[in-house]
Amino acid sequence: MTAALTETRPEPRAVRREALHFAVRNGKLVTGFAVVLVLLLTGLLGPLLLGSAPPNEYVAAPMLAPSAEHWFGTTTFGQDVFTQFVHGLRTTFAVGALGGGVAAVIAMVVGFAAGYRGGLLDEALTMLTNVILVIPTLAVLLIVNAYLGIRSVAVQGLFIGLTSWPWAARAIRAQTFSLRTRDFVDLARLSGLGTGRIIAREIAPNMSSYLFMTFILLFGGSILIASSLDFIGLGPTEGVSLGLMLQNATQWSALQLGLWWWFVPPGAAITAVVGALYVANVGLDEVFNPKLRTT
């Protein structure tokens, strides 16, 4: 069995080298991650370059068009739009990372446990997943934000993560179900490894690419949900985000006044981040799936 196992399981280093070889040659993957990286660095380094000025400070005359002094112009109250933009990028990425991370952790715990153990545990976790799956996520978040008064970035990301994991858990459960009968899992079970170690050492590494792609989708979905909540006025009460910028621009008639520089940058950034993540996810699928690779 050991010989057969060696033949069917290539060396991890060789697999990584092969994946890297195709990754750097995949235009979708490189372009998608490049766009996300540029916007992420803008959000991380922008506030440092701008100094300690708060994003909502009144710094100039109202409704100034973009110029060398104010790159994205000013709002109807004289706030610098570019300052708000870079702070909004940081907040948006933070919510996406927190919401996507929480959802990914829950999905992995539920999916691995249900798929590997099976039986009553599988039935109970599957029933829980189906119940959460049919609950309208946005409606729940609307109620939580509107009636409980929860308006912080951290809690917003937490609640998004707690409600957006079911589809990922079902997908991970299906993958685990197919891996638990493989020879290398049987060998680990015969060697006396416990359930946790088998999942961590044998099953999860063989799903690493799939798990990473799942996190990307959860990350992008969290950004979209958070932006929707912010746009309808149920976002964080302090600070600024891209969704809040759109909400303020709509509330103070930026479109009617022709202040395109107020609502175009945040809308374009949300579209670019989420679109780039999905394009990168398609590229990753082409890299990790030999049938889709192009030489």
XYZ file of C-alpha atoms in Angstrom:
295
model
C 0.000 0.000 0.000
C 2.882 2.360 0.738
C 4.287 1.946 -2.776
C 0.903 2.572 -4.318
C 0.465 5.585 -2.118
C 3.789 7.014 -3.258
C 2.749 6.660 -6.872
C -0.632 8.325 -6.448
C 0.536 11.219 -4.277
C 3.135 13.474 -5.901
C 5.644 15.360 -3.790
C 4.171 18.561 -2.315
C 7.136 20.600 -3.552
C 6.666 19.315 -7.075
C 2.969 20.161 -6.936
C 3.722 23.680 -5.700
C 6.341 24.228 -8.392
C 3.957 23.043 -11.071
C 1.139 25.276 -9.769
C 3.489 28.279 -9.579
C 4.663 27.591 -13.139
C 1.125 27.852 -14.483
C 0.091 30.638 -12.066
C 2.622 33.196 -13.307
C 1.512 32.443 -16.886
C -2.194 32.807 -16.216
C -3.325 36.256 -17.317
C -6.593 36.187 -15.382
C -4.909 35.277 -12.119
C -2.092 37.807 -12.468
C -4.420 40.625 -13.548
C -6.978 39.932 -10.826
C -4.450 39.811 -8.002
C -2.609 42.851 -9.380
C -5.770 44.965 -9.234
C -6.556 43.799 -5.699
C -2.964 44.379 -4.577
C -2.871 47.931 -5.956
C -6.110 48.861 -4.199
C -5.023 47.120 -0.993
C -1.724 49.014 -0.919
C -3.607 52.237 -1.605
C -5.809 51.587 1.394
C -2.908 50.596 3.644
C -0.354 53.218 2.652
C -2.664 56.054 1.624
C -3.601 57.177 5.158
C 0.080 57.133 6.136
C 0.996 59.394 3.218
C -1.931 61.738 3.845
C -0.993 62.286 7.477
C -3.301 62.225 10.464
C -6.111 64.299 8.954
C -9.461 62.586 9.590
C -11.415 61.634 6.460
C -14.461 63.747 7.357
C -12.565 66.964 8.105
C -13.570 70.094 6.211
C -10.378 71.047 4.380
C -11.358 73.223 1.405
C -14.149 74.947 -0.419
C -17.148 72.756 -1.257
C -17.729 71.073 -4.620
C -14.223 71.545 -5.996
C -13.433 69.511 -9.110
C -10.421 67.152 -9.124
C -7.130 69.031 -9.195
C -3.477 68.641 -8.262
C -4.287 69.712 -4.710
C -7.412 67.578 -4.308
C -7.066 64.563 -6.584
C -10.693 63.455 -6.319
C -12.156 66.892 -5.618
C -14.239 67.783 -2.567
C -17.743 67.037 -1.343
C -20.587 69.519 -0.896
C -19.182 70.147 2.595
C -15.563 70.665 1.556
C -14.274 67.222 2.565
C -11.437 65.743 0.519
C -12.851 62.818 -1.484
C -9.467 61.121 -1.984
C -8.841 61.066 1.769
C -12.225 59.438 2.277
C -11.492 57.054 -0.577
C -8.248 55.639 0.852
C -9.756 55.294 4.334
C -12.809 53.663 2.768
C -10.632 51.127 0.973
C -9.025 50.114 4.265
C -12.413 49.678 5.946
C -13.834 47.744 3.006
C -10.908 45.318 2.934
C -11.111 44.892 6.718
C -14.803 43.961 6.583
C -14.188 41.583 3.688
C -11.284 39.868 5.429
C -13.134 39.539 8.736
C -16.420 38.403 7.227
C -14.753 36.041 4.776
C -12.399 34.688 7.448
C -15.160 33.976 9.958
C -17.311 32.341 7.290
C -14.380 30.244 6.041
C -13.514 28.969 9.536
C -17.116 27.986 10.297
C -17.513 26.381 6.877
C -14.340 24.313 7.323
C -15.259 23.143 10.815
C -18.771 22.140 9.769
C -17.781 20.761 6.364
C -14.833 18.686 7.599
C -16.717 17.302 10.597
C -19.827 16.397 8.616
C -17.964 14.986 5.631
C -15.441 12.898 7.569
C -17.511 11.572 10.479
C -20.837 11.078 8.700
C -23.719 9.455 10.556
C -25.800 11.426 13.026
C -23.258 14.228 13.204
C -23.466 14.652 9.450
C -27.264 14.729 9.547
C -27.330 17.281 12.372
C -24.779 19.596 10.765
C -26.415 19.268 7.354
C -29.774 20.205 8.851
C -28.205 23.233 10.559
C -26.534 24.245 7.303
C -29.782 23.967 5.353
C -31.637 26.048 7.943
C -29.058 28.841 7.804
C -28.922 28.559 4.018
C -32.597 29.382 3.511
C -32.552 32.346 5.897
C -32.308 35.580 3.893
C -28.918 36.898 4.952
C -29.491 40.520 4.031
C -32.832 40.628 5.839
C -31.237 39.274 9.031
C -28.436 41.819 8.841
C -30.949 44.598 8.250
C -32.830 43.639 11.412
C -29.664 43.315 13.464
C -28.309 46.669 12.341
C -31.601 48.549 12.505
C -33.014 47.302 15.804
C -29.991 46.301 17.852
C -27.998 49.373 16.965
C -24.847 47.472 16.070
C -22.846 49.858 13.920
C -19.156 48.948 14.184
C -16.938 47.567 11.440
C -15.873 44.559 13.532
C -19.394 43.519 14.487
C -20.620 44.077 10.944
C -17.934 41.746 9.594
C -18.676 39.206 12.340
C -22.379 39.042 11.559
C -21.702 38.789 7.834
C -19.393 35.848 8.501
C -21.921 34.150 10.790
C -24.582 34.195 8.083
C -22.660 33.548 4.851
C -20.911 30.200 5.463
C -23.543 27.513 4.588
C -22.867 27.165 0.847
C -19.134 26.841 1.509
C -19.732 24.250 4.239
C -21.793 22.129 1.854
C -19.068 22.298 -0.796
C -16.318 21.384 1.693
C -18.426 18.521 3.051
C -18.803 17.084 -0.457
C -15.052 17.276 -1.101
C -14.261 15.709 2.284
C -16.746 12.931 1.631
C -14.872 11.964 -1.528
C -11.431 12.118 0.125
C -12.150 10.151 3.279
C -12.133 6.827 1.395
C -8.768 7.394 -0.310
C -5.839 5.107 0.407
C -3.720 7.711 2.162
C -6.578 8.477 4.581
C -7.037 4.756 5.295
C -3.299 4.463 5.931
C -3.388 7.388 8.370
C -6.384 5.863 10.130
C -4.617 2.498 10.455
C -1.535 4.211 11.874
C -3.637 5.415 14.806
C -4.049 9.114 13.983
C -7.086 10.815 15.456
C -9.826 12.525 13.512
C -8.388 16.010 13.969
C -4.910 15.039 12.813
C -6.215 13.128 9.811
C -8.238 16.147 8.708
C -5.362 18.568 9.357
C -2.564 16.448 7.868
C -4.226 14.437 5.130
C -7.545 15.882 3.991
C -7.098 19.655 4.366
C -3.728 19.828 2.516
C -5.268 17.974 -0.425
C -8.029 20.609 -0.485
C -5.811 23.646 0.064
C -6.376 25.075 -3.400
C -10.119 24.551 -3.123
C -10.204 26.148 0.337
C -8.271 29.171 -0.899
C -10.669 29.650 -3.795
C -13.606 29.352 -1.405
C -12.147 32.060 0.829
C -11.775 34.391 -2.155
C -15.468 33.999 -2.973
C -16.440 34.559 0.676
C -14.175 37.616 0.803
C -15.801 39.172 -2.250
C -19.281 38.308 -1.035
C -18.618 39.963 2.329
C -17.529 43.168 0.601
C -20.716 43.231 -1.470
C -22.967 42.630 1.548
C -21.164 45.259 3.642
C -21.344 47.793 0.805
C -25.076 47.150 0.433
C -25.662 47.745 4.138
C -23.564 50.902 4.072
C -25.357 52.229 1.004
C -28.794 52.010 2.631
C -27.526 53.760 5.735
C -26.989 50.771 8.048
C -23.207 50.775 8.032
C -20.804 51.822 10.810
C -21.640 55.146 12.432
C -17.983 56.100 12.788
C -15.291 56.258 10.127
C -15.889 55.898 6.414
C -16.231 53.099 3.870
C -16.794 52.928 0.139
C -20.437 52.072 0.674
C -20.886 55.006 3.052
C -19.316 57.307 0.456
C -21.943 56.194 -2.054
C -24.681 56.643 0.529
C -23.553 60.180 1.365
C -23.188 61.081 -2.304
C -26.730 59.900 -2.973
C -28.137 61.593 0.114
C -26.611 64.966 -0.768
C -27.576 64.871 -4.471
C -24.103 64.426 -5.950
C -25.562 63.031 -9.174
C -27.956 65.934 -9.627
C -25.201 68.450 -8.868
C -22.795 66.811 -11.300
C -20.268 65.832 -8.629
C -19.250 62.656 -10.427
C -15.921 62.570 -8.585
C -17.789 61.858 -5.341
C -19.581 58.659 -6.356
C -17.584 57.273 -9.303
C -14.351 56.375 -7.398
C -16.009 54.342 -4.593
C -18.378 52.627 -7.020
C -15.547 51.808 -9.396
C -13.374 50.539 -6.515
C -16.068 48.173 -5.216
C -16.631 46.871 -8.731
C -12.897 46.514 -9.334
C -12.188 44.654 -6.087
C -15.060 42.191 -6.377
C -14.611 41.747 -10.125
C -10.862 41.209 -9.776
C -11.414 38.629 -7.037
C -13.782 36.638 -9.222
C -11.460 36.891 -12.226
C -8.565 35.701 -10.045
C -10.737 32.843 -8.809
C -11.358 31.744 -12.396
C -7.611 31.919 -13.002
C -6.930 29.800 -9.918
C -9.402 27.211 -11.159
C -7.496 27.048 -14.437
C -4.193 26.699 -12.549
C -5.274 23.963 -10.161
C -7.425 22.012 -12.621
C -5.160 20.225 -15.139
C -8.028 19.928 -17.619
C -8.333 23.730 -17.824
C -4.650 24.574 -18.011
C -3.212 26.251 -21.082
C 0.418 25.749 -21.934
